[in-house]
Every structure is written in C-alpha cells, then in structure tokens.
Short mmCIF file of C-alpha atoms and ligand atoms in Angstrom, two decimals:
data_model
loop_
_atom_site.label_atom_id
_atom_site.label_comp_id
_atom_site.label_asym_id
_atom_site.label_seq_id
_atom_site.Cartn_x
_atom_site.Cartn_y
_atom_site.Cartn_z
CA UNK A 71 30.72 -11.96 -4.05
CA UNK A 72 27.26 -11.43 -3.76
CA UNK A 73 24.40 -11.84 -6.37
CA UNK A 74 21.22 -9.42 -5.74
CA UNK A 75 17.73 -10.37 -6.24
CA UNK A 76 17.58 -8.26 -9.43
CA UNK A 77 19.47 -10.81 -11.73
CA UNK A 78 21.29 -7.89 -13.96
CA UNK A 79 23.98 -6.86 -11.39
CA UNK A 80 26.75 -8.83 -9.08
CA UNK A 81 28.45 -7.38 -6.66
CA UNK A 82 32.03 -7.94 -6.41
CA UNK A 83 34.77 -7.57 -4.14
CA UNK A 84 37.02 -4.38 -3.79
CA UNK A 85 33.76 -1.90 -4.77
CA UNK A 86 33.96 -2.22 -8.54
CA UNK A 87 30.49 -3.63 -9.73
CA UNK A 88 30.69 -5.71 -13.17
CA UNK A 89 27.73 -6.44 -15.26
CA UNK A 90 26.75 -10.45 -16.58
CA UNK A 91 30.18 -9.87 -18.98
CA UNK A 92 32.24 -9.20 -16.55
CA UNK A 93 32.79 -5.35 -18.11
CA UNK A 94 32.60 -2.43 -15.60
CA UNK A 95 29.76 -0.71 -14.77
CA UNK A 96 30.95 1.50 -12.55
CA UNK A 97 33.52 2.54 -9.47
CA UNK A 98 31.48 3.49 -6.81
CA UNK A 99 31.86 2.82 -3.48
CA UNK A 100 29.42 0.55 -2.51
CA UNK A 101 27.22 2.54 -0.37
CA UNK A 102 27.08 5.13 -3.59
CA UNK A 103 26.08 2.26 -5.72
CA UNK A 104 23.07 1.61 -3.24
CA UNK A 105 21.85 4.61 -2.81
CA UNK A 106 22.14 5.56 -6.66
CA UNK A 107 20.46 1.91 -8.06
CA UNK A 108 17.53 2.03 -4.98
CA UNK A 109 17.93 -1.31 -4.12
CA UNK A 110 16.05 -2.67 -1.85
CA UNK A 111 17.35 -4.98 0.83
CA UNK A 112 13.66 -6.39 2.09
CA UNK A 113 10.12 -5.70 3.16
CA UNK A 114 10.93 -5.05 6.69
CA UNK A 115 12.65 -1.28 7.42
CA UNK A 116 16.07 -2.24 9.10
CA UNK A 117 16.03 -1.18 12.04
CA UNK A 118 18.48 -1.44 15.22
CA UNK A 119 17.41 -3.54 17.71
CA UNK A 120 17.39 -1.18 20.08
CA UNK A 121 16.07 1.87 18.04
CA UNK A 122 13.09 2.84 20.70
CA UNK A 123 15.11 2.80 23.69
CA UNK A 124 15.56 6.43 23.58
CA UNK A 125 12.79 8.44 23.75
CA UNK A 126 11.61 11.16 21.10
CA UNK A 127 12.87 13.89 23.69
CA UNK A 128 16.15 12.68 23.90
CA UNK A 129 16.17 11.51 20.09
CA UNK A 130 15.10 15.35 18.67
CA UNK A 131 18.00 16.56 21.60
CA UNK A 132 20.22 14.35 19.39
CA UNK A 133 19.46 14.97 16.10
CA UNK A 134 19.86 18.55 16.79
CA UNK A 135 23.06 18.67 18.15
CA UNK A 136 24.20 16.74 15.08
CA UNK A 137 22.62 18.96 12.79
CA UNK A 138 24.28 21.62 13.98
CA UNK A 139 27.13 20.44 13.47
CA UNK A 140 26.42 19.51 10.13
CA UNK A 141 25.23 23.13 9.42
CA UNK A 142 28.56 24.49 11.01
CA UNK A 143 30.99 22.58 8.95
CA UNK A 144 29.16 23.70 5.75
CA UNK A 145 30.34 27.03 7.20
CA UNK A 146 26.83 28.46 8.00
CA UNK A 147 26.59 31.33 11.02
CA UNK A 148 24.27 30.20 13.57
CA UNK A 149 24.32 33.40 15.19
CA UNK A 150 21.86 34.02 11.92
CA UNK A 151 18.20 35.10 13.32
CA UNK A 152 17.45 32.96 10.29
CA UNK A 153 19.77 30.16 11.00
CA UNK A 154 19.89 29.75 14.58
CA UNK A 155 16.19 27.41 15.19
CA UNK A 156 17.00 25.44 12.29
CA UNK A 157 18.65 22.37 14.29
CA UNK A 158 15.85 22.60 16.54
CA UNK A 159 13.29 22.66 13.75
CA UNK A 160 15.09 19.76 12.05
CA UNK A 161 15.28 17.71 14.31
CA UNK A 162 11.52 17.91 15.44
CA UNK A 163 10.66 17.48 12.10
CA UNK A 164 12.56 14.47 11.67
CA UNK A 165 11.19 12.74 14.77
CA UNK A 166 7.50 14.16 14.94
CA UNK A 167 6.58 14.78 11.32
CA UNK A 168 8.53 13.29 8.25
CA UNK A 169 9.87 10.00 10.36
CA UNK A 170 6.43 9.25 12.47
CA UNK A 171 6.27 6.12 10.96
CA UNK A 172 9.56 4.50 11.71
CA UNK A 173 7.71 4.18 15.46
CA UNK A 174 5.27 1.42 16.11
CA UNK A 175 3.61 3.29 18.59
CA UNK A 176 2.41 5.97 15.44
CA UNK A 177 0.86 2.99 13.92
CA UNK A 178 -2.99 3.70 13.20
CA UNK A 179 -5.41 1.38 14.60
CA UNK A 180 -7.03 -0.47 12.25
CA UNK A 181 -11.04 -1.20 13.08
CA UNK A 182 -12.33 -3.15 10.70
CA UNK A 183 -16.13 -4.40 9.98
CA UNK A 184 -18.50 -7.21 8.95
CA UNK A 185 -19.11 -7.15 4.91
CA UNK A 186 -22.99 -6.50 5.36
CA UNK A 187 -23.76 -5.26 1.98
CA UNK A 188 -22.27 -8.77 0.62
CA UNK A 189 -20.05 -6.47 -1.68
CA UNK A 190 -17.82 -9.07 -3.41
CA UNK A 191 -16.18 -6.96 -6.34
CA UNK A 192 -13.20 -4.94 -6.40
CA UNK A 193 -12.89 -1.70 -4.03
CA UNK A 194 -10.42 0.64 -5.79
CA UNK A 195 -9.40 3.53 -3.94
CA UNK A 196 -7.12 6.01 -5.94
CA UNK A 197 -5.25 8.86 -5.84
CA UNK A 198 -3.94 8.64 -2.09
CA UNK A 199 -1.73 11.31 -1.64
CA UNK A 200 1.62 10.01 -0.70
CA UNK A 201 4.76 11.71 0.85
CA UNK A 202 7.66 9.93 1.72
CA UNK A 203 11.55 10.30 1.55
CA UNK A 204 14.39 8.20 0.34
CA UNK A 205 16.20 6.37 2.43
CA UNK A 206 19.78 6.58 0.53
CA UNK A 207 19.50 10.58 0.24
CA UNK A 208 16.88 11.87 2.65
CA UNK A 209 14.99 13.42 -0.16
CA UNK A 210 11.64 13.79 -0.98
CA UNK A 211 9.14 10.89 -2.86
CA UNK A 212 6.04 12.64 -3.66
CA UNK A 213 3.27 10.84 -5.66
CA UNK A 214 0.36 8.59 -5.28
CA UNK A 215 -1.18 5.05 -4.48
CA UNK A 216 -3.92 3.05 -5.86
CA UNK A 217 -5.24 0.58 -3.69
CA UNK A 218 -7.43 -2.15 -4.62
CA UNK A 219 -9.06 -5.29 -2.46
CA UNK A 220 -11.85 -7.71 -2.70
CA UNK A 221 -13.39 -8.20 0.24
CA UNK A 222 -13.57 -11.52 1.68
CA UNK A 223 -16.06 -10.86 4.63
CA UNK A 224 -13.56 -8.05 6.35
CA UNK A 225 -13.79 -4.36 5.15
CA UNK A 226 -11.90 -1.17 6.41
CA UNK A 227 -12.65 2.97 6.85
CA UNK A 228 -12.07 4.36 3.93
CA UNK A 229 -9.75 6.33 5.47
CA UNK A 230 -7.69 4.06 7.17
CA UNK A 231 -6.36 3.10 4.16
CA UNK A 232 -5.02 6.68 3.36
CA UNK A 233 -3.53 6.61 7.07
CA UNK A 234 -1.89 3.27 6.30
CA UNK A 235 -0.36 4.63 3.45
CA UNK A 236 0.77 8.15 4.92
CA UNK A 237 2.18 5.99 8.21
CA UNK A 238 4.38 3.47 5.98
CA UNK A 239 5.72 6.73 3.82
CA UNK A 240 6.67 8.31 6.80
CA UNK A 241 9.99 6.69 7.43
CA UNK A 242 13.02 6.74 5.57
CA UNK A 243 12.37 4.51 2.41
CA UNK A 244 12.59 3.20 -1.26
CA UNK A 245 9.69 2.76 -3.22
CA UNK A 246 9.55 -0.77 -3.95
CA UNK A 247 9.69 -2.02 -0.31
CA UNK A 248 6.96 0.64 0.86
CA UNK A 249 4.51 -0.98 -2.15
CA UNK A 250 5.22 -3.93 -0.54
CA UNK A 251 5.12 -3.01 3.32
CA UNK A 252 1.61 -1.26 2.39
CA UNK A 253 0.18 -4.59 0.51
CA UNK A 254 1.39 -7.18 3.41
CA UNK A 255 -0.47 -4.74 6.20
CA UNK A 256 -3.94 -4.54 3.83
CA UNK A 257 -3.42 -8.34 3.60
CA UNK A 258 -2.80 -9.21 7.25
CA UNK A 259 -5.65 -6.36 8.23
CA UNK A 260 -8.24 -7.27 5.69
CA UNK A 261 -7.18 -11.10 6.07
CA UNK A 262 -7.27 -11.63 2.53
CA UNK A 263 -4.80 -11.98 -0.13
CA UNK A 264 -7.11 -10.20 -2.57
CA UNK A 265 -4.94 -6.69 -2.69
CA UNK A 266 -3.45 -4.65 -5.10
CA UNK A 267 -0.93 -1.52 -4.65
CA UNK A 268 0.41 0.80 -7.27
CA UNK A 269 2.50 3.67 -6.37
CA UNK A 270 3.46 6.14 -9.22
CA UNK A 271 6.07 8.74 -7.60
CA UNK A 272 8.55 11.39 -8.21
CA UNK A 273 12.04 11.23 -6.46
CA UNK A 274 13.72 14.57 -5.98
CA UNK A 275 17.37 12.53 -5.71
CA UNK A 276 16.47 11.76 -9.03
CA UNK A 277 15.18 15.39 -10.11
CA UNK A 278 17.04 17.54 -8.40
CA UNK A 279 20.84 15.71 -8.47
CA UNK A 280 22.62 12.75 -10.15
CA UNK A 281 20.91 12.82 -13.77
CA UNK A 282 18.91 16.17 -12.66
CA UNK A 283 15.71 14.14 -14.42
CA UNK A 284 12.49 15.92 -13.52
CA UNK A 285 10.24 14.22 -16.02
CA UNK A 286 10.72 10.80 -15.07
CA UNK A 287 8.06 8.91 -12.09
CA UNK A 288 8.11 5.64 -10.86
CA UNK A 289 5.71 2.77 -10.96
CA UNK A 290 5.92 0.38 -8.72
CA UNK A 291 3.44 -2.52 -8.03
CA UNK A 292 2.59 -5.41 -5.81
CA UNK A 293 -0.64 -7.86 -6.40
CA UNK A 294 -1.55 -11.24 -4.68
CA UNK A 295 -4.50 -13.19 -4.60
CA UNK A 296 -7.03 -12.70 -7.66
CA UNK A 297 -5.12 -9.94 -8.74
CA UNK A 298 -2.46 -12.03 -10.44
CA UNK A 299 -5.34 -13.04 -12.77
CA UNK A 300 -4.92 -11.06 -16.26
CA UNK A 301 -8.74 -10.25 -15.82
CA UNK A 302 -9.11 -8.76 -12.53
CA UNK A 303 -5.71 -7.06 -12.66
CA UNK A 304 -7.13 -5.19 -16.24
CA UNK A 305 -10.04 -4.47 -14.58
CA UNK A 306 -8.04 -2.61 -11.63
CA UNK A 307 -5.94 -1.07 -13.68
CA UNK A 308 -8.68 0.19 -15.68
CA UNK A 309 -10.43 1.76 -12.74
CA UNK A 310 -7.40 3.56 -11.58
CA UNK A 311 -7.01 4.65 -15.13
CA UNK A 312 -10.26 6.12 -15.44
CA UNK A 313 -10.94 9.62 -14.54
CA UNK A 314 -13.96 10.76 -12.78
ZN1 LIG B 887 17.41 8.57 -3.47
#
C-alpha cells in the first residue's frame, strides 16, 4: 500500500483506489489512474539511465518504425500520398521539436551578469509563452508563465528566461513538476532563492477527452525565498495581474 504526497488518495493493492473512508473511488488500472489524476512522481523527469546512448538518428529511425506500426493497426493505408511521410514526420518531430528538452545537450547556456544598476526589487517577467505536452497522454499543455526574482547580485538575459522555460516544456511532462523544474534552474542560475513561477495552462487531455472540459486552466505555483512572505508574494501577484 502506498500513500502519495497529496494526502486525499491511497493507493491500494489489486488496482482499486479507496478514498480516507475506505469507499471506492474508482477501478482503474493503475497506470489509468496516473495519467487521469496528473500526479506527479518528482522534480526530476525519469529518465532511463541509459536514455542518450542512442543517438537522435537512430532514435527518429525508431520512433518511426513504431509509428508506423501504430498507424497500421488503426487500419490507416500508408500507400496514402497523404499518409505515407507521416512516421517520418512524427518521429522528427518528436526528437527535434516537441521533445528537445528531454536532452541535456539542448540545454541553453545560461550567461549571467554583475547587478550594476544595484536593482534590488522584484523583476517580473510575464506572459512567457509556454508549450508543452503531457506526459500520461502525449497531448498538448498550452499556456503561460510568470516569472519573478529579486536579484541578489546575479541577473540574467531577458530572454534566457523565456528559453528556460520553452527548454523545460519541451519534454514529456505534468504541470506541477515543470513549475518546479523551471524555479530550481532560476534558483541554481541566479544563485538565489528569491524566485517565483506561476504557470496558468490548458490541457487538451483534459479538453479534448475524459470530461471533454475546455473551459477549465490550471494554476500551478512554486515560490521560495522572500516570496513566501504575504507582502512580496501580493506584490508579484499584483504585477502579473496587471495589464499593460
Ligand atoms: Zn494528460
């Protein structure tokens, strides 16, 4: 029996899941019940150990075989003009575009510089377009982040915060543990524990299957540092509330 992190729900033995009460919540196989609750298993992306051996040549060679497959048994006709590139175009996208961020080697380098102008309030910057995809159903997350940090001496491009953001969203994902992958790299970059994230997003496995919800976002958020203080963390909020 295992007890998750979220206090509500324990897992028990056999794939039924049973609320505080002990009354069923549902029968799902456990992999379902995963994918459909978005639990998160930790900050770090679980990966194989030995998920760069191959390279992205041999991985897109892969992918594409298997897709085909995939496409076959849903009883599509490859011969299609329409059909027939798709593997190939999958699995390219998979490896160069969508998934970039799953390799280490796509990480953006960071340069960061001297505070010179002494600036010692908040930096909030807003509306970072973000694209990622779910991890349990391979469909898109489409919103945007809100980034705030006081500088402690250390400050970053602009931009490389919007590169930070579009790296750690592309990789298969759920939304909590990218907030949180996003805050730990600010911290560790701007060496500071000053940082706030919010993420407000839109799931399509929520939208377009299961409930078929397509008013509903998420908001998910991760502060440390001065940002746990009611003051600062109104003040942040505030900013990212108001529209220029
Ligand atoms: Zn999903």
């Amino acid at each position: 029996m295992t007890q998750y992190t979220n206090g509500l729900t324990q897992l028990v033995s056999g794939g039924r899941f049973k609320n505080g009460n002990g009354s069923k919540l549902h029968n799902l196989k456990e992999e379902e019940y995963f994918g459909d609750n978005h639990i998160a298993s930790g900050i770090e992306t679980p990966l194989k150990p030995d998920a760069f051996v191959l390279d992205d040549q041999s991985k897109m060679e892969i992918i594409e075989h298997h897709f085909e497959q995939i496409m076959e048994t849903l009883g599509l006709d490859l011969t299609d003009d329409s059909l027939r590139g798709t593997p190939h175009r999958v699995a390219k996208m998979f490896v160069k575009e969508i998934f970039y961020g799953l390799h280490p080697n796509n990480k953006p380098t960071i340069s960061v510089f001297e505070n010179k102008f002494r600036y010692g309030q908040i930096l909030v910057e807003k509306n970072i377009r973000l694209n990622s995809f779910c991890e349990h159903h391979f469909l898109p997350i489409t919103g945007k982040a809100h980034i705030g940090y006081i500088s402690t001496g250390t400050v970053i491009g602009l931009s490389k915060i919007n590169r930070l953001v579009d790296y750690y969203s592309h990789r298969p994902q759920v939304q909590e543990r990218l907030t949180v992958q996003i805050a730990a790299e600010l911290k560790q970059v701007l060496k500071t524990e000053d940082v706030a994230v919010l993420i407000e997003a839109t799931h399509m496995c929520v939208s377009c299957r299961g409930i078929r919800d397509e008013s509903s976002s998420t908001l998910t958020t991760e502060y440390s540092g001065a940002f746990n203080e009611d003051k600062i963390r109104q003040e942040f909020l505030r900013y990212v509330d108001h529209n220029i």
